[in-house]
């Protein structure tokens, strides 16, 4: 190769290597606040890159979905098989105000329910609450033996399954359409709807382990900050500090002499 022909070897790269910066130095922590229907209000913490130019941190947090165990939200280990989804609706200071976004059963709970020698019955329905939320509810139930039954199996006939499924849909629709979102969650947590379905279907075929296994949020009404604050109560104002009382004999500003108008 002729000398001086390869010009690229002599040129140095522009700028050189960039210094590696720890990305966590640019981030800040926010506290996730659960709605008022749960006993533990602080659900956890979340990270977001600090506000930089036109990229605002609070805008990046809105719409973020958190999945939390119901056992942590209610301090009750018996409810650990339920998972609650919370969606960020608004950011106030370093508090992330969330609203209910969905519910699910853990995989290990669902697997533990499935047994041989019986029928598994599922139903789902789209419902609209009184405050405008559209949800899809999924129900699951299993047939069980009748009292004093000797036969090993307890399979339901297809006509009985259709009857049970219709009752499931009717009960879920009736329970959800007469309540607002808060009232519906208060029914879902103790599995009140599942127990109602079991009672209603007793004369068709005996059922066991009837649960609302999943709730999906399909549509939300237009965002209203007043409703969100009502849902959270005093959660957003926790860092406000204690009130200071003024002694009765302390003089008011206008009574002080020699202020010179500077106060």
Coordinates of C-alpha atoms in Angstrom, one line a residue:
X1 CA 0.0 0.0 0.0
X2 CA 1.3 3.4 -0.9
X3 CA 2.3 5.7 2.0
X4 CA -0.1 8.5 2.7
X5 CA -3.0 7.1 0.8
X6 CA -5.1 5.8 3.8
X7 CA -6.1 9.1 5.4
X8 CA -8.5 7.6 7.9
X9 CA -5.7 6.1 10.0
X10 CA -4.3 9.6 10.8
X11 CA -7.7 11.1 11.8
X12 CA -8.8 10.9 15.4
X13 CA -12.4 10.3 16.4
X14 CA -14.4 13.4 17.2
X15 CA -15.1 13.8 20.9
X16 CA -13.6 10.6 22.0
X17 CA -15.4 8.1 24.4
X18 CA -18.2 9.5 26.6
X19 CA -17.7 9.1 30.3
X20 CA -20.0 6.3 31.7
X21 CA -22.6 7.9 34.1
X22 CA -24.7 5.9 36.5
X23 CA -28.3 6.3 35.2
X24 CA -29.7 6.1 38.8
X25 CA -28.1 9.5 39.6
X26 CA -30.7 11.1 37.3
X27 CA -33.7 9.4 38.9
X28 CA -35.9 10.2 41.8
X29 CA -38.2 8.2 44.0
X30 CA -42.0 8.7 44.3
X31 CA -44.4 7.1 46.8
X32 CA -47.3 5.1 45.4
X33 CA -50.6 5.9 47.3
X34 CA -53.4 3.3 47.2
X35 CA -57.1 4.4 47.2
X36 CA -59.1 4.7 50.4
X37 CA -60.8 1.3 50.2
X38 CA -57.5 -0.4 51.3
X39 CA -56.2 -0.2 54.8
X40 CA -52.5 0.3 53.9
X41 CA -52.3 3.6 51.9
X42 CA -48.6 3.5 50.9
X43 CA -48.3 0.6 48.4
X44 CA -44.6 1.1 47.6
X45 CA -42.2 3.4 45.8
X46 CA -41.4 3.9 42.1
X47 CA -38.6 5.4 40.1
X48 CA -38.6 8.0 37.3
X49 CA -36.0 10.2 35.6
X50 CA -35.9 13.8 36.9
X51 CA -37.6 16.5 34.9
X52 CA -35.2 17.6 32.1
X53 CA -36.2 20.3 29.6
X54 CA -39.6 19.4 28.1
X55 CA -39.6 15.8 29.5
X56 CA -41.6 16.2 32.7
X57 CA -41.3 13.4 35.3
X58 CA -44.9 13.5 36.4
X59 CA -46.2 13.1 32.8
X60 CA -44.0 10.0 32.5
X61 CA -45.6 8.5 35.6
X62 CA -49.3 9.0 34.6
X63 CA -50.7 5.8 33.2
X64 CA -48.1 3.6 35.0
X65 CA -49.7 0.4 36.3
X66 CA -48.5 -1.2 39.6
X67 CA -49.4 -4.8 40.6
X68 CA -49.7 -5.3 44.4
X69 CA -50.7 -8.3 46.5
X70 CA -54.0 -7.7 48.4
X71 CA -52.3 -9.2 51.5
X72 CA -49.9 -6.2 51.6
X73 CA -52.7 -3.6 51.0
X74 CA -55.0 -5.0 53.7
X75 CA -52.4 -6.5 56.2
X76 CA -54.2 -9.9 55.9
X77 CA -52.2 -13.0 54.8
X78 CA -55.4 -14.9 54.0
X79 CA -55.9 -12.6 51.0
X80 CA -52.4 -13.2 49.4
X81 CA -53.9 -15.1 46.4
X82 CA -55.4 -11.9 45.0
X83 CA -53.4 -9.4 43.0
X84 CA -54.7 -5.8 42.6
X85 CA -53.6 -3.5 39.7
X86 CA -53.4 0.2 40.5
X87 CA -53.0 2.8 37.8
X88 CA -51.4 6.2 38.3
X89 CA -54.0 9.0 37.7
X90 CA -52.3 12.1 39.1
X91 CA -49.0 13.2 40.8
X92 CA -48.9 15.6 43.7
X93 CA -45.5 16.5 45.0
X94 CA -43.8 13.1 45.5
X95 CA -47.1 11.2 45.9
X96 CA -48.4 9.1 43.1
X97 CA -52.2 9.0 43.4
X98 CA -53.6 5.7 42.0
X99 CA -57.0 4.2 41.2
X100 CA -58.2 0.6 40.8
X101 CA -57.2 -0.8 37.4
X102 CA -57.9 -4.6 37.7
X103 CA -57.8 -7.7 39.8
X104 CA -56.5 -11.2 39.3
X105 CA -55.9 -14.5 41.1
X106 CA -52.3 -15.9 41.5
X107 CA -51.4 -18.8 39.3
X108 CA -50.7 -21.1 42.2
X109 CA -54.2 -20.5 43.7
X110 CA -55.9 -21.2 40.3
X111 CA -53.8 -24.4 39.9
X112 CA -54.6 -25.6 43.4
X113 CA -58.4 -25.3 42.7
X114 CA -58.4 -27.6 39.6
X115 CA -59.3 -31.2 40.4
X116 CA -60.2 -34.4 38.5
X117 CA -63.7 -36.0 38.5
X118 CA -65.6 -32.7 38.3
X119 CA -66.7 -30.0 35.9
X120 CA -65.0 -26.6 35.6
X121 CA -67.5 -23.8 34.7
X122 CA -66.4 -20.3 33.6
X123 CA -68.4 -17.2 32.6
X124 CA -67.5 -13.6 31.8
X125 CA -69.6 -10.4 31.3
X126 CA -69.1 -6.7 30.6
X127 CA -70.6 -4.5 33.2
X128 CA -70.9 -0.7 33.7
X129 CA -70.8 0.8 37.3
X130 CA -73.0 3.7 38.3
X131 CA -70.0 6.1 38.1
X132 CA -69.2 5.2 34.5
X133 CA -66.4 2.5 34.7
X134 CA -66.8 -0.4 32.2
X135 CA -65.3 -3.6 33.5
X136 CA -65.1 -7.2 32.3
X137 CA -65.6 -9.8 35.1
X138 CA -64.6 -13.4 34.8
X139 CA -66.1 -16.0 37.1
X140 CA -64.9 -19.6 37.8
X141 CA -66.6 -22.4 39.7
X142 CA -66.2 -26.2 40.2
X143 CA -68.9 -28.9 40.7
X144 CA -68.8 -30.9 43.9
X145 CA -70.4 -34.1 45.2
X146 CA -73.9 -34.1 46.6
X147 CA -74.4 -35.0 50.3
X148 CA -74.1 -38.8 50.8
X149 CA -72.9 -39.4 47.2
X150 CA -71.2 -42.7 46.6
X151 CA -70.3 -42.1 42.9
X152 CA -66.7 -41.1 42.3
X153 CA -67.4 -38.4 39.7
X154 CA -69.6 -35.3 39.8
X155 CA -69.8 -34.1 36.2
X156 CA -72.6 -31.6 35.3
X157 CA -74.6 -32.0 32.2
X158 CA -74.3 -29.4 29.4
X159 CA -77.8 -28.1 30.1
X160 CA -77.0 -27.7 33.8
X161 CA -73.7 -25.9 32.9
X162 CA -75.6 -23.5 30.6
X163 CA -78.1 -22.8 33.5
X164 CA -75.2 -22.2 36.0
X165 CA -73.4 -19.9 33.5
X166 CA -76.6 -17.8 32.9
X167 CA -77.0 -17.4 36.7
X168 CA -73.4 -16.4 37.0
X169 CA -73.8 -13.7 34.3
X170 CA -77.1 -12.4 35.9
X171 CA -75.7 -12.2 39.4
X172 CA -72.4 -10.4 38.3
X173 CA -74.5 -7.9 36.2
X174 CA -76.9 -7.2 39.0
X175 CA -74.2 -6.7 41.7
X176 CA -71.9 -4.5 39.5
X177 CA -74.5 -2.2 37.8
X178 CA -76.1 -1.1 41.1
X179 CA -72.7 -0.1 42.7
X180 CA -70.0 2.5 42.0
X181 CA -66.4 1.3 41.6
X182 CA -65.6 1.7 45.4
X183 CA -68.7 -0.4 46.4
X184 CA -67.9 -3.1 43.8
X185 CA -64.3 -3.4 45.1
X186 CA -65.7 -3.8 48.7
X187 CA -67.8 -6.7 47.3
X188 CA -64.9 -8.3 45.4
X189 CA -62.4 -8.3 48.3
X190 CA -64.4 -10.7 50.7
X191 CA -65.7 -12.7 47.6
X192 CA -69.3 -11.8 48.4
X193 CA -70.4 -12.3 44.7
X194 CA -68.8 -15.8 44.5
X195 CA -70.7 -16.9 47.6
X196 CA -74.0 -15.5 46.2
X197 CA -73.5 -17.5 43.0
X198 CA -72.8 -20.7 45.0
X199 CA -76.1 -20.2 46.9
X200 CA -78.1 -19.4 43.7
X201 CA -76.8 -22.5 41.8
X202 CA -77.3 -25.0 44.7
X203 CA -80.6 -26.2 43.3
X204 CA -79.1 -26.8 39.8
X205 CA -75.9 -28.5 40.9
X206 CA -73.8 -28.1 44.0
X207 CA -70.7 -25.8 43.5
X208 CA -67.5 -25.2 45.4
X209 CA -64.6 -22.7 45.1
X210 CA -66.6 -20.1 43.2
X211 CA -64.5 -16.9 42.7
X212 CA -64.4 -13.8 40.6
X213 CA -61.0 -14.8 39.2
X214 CA -60.3 -11.7 37.2
X215 CA -61.5 -8.1 36.7
X216 CA -60.3 -6.1 33.7
X217 CA -60.7 -2.3 33.3
X218 CA -62.1 -1.7 29.7
X219 CA -63.1 2.0 29.8
X220 CA -62.8 4.8 32.3
X221 CA -64.9 8.0 32.5
X222 CA -63.3 11.4 31.9
X223 CA -60.6 12.2 34.5
X224 CA -62.0 14.2 37.5
X225 CA -59.5 15.3 40.1
X226 CA -62.3 16.0 42.7
X227 CA -63.4 12.4 42.5
X228 CA -59.9 11.1 42.8
X229 CA -59.2 13.3 45.9
X230 CA -62.5 12.0 47.4
X231 CA -61.3 8.4 46.8
X232 CA -57.9 9.2 48.4
X233 CA -59.2 11.3 51.3
X234 CA -56.2 12.8 53.2
X235 CA -53.5 10.7 51.5
X236 CA -52.2 13.6 49.3
X237 CA -52.0 16.0 52.3
X238 CA -50.0 13.8 54.6
X239 CA -46.8 15.9 54.3
X240 CA -48.7 19.2 55.1
X241 CA -47.2 19.4 58.7
X242 CA -48.8 20.1 62.0
X243 CA -50.8 23.3 62.7
X244 CA -49.3 26.0 64.8
X245 CA -51.6 27.8 67.4
X246 CA -51.0 31.5 68.3
X247 CA -51.0 32.5 72.0
X248 CA -54.1 34.5 73.0
X249 CA -52.1 37.4 74.4
X250 CA -49.8 37.7 71.3
X251 CA -50.3 41.1 69.6
X252 CA -51.6 41.3 66.1
X253 CA -49.4 42.8 63.3
X254 CA -51.4 46.0 63.1
X255 CA -51.1 46.6 66.8
X256 CA -47.3 46.5 66.8
X257 CA -45.7 50.0 67.0
X258 CA -42.7 51.1 65.0
X259 CA -43.2 48.5 62.2
X260 CA -42.7 51.3 59.6
X261 CA -44.8 49.5 57.1
X262 CA -42.2 46.8 56.5
X263 CA -44.5 44.0 57.8

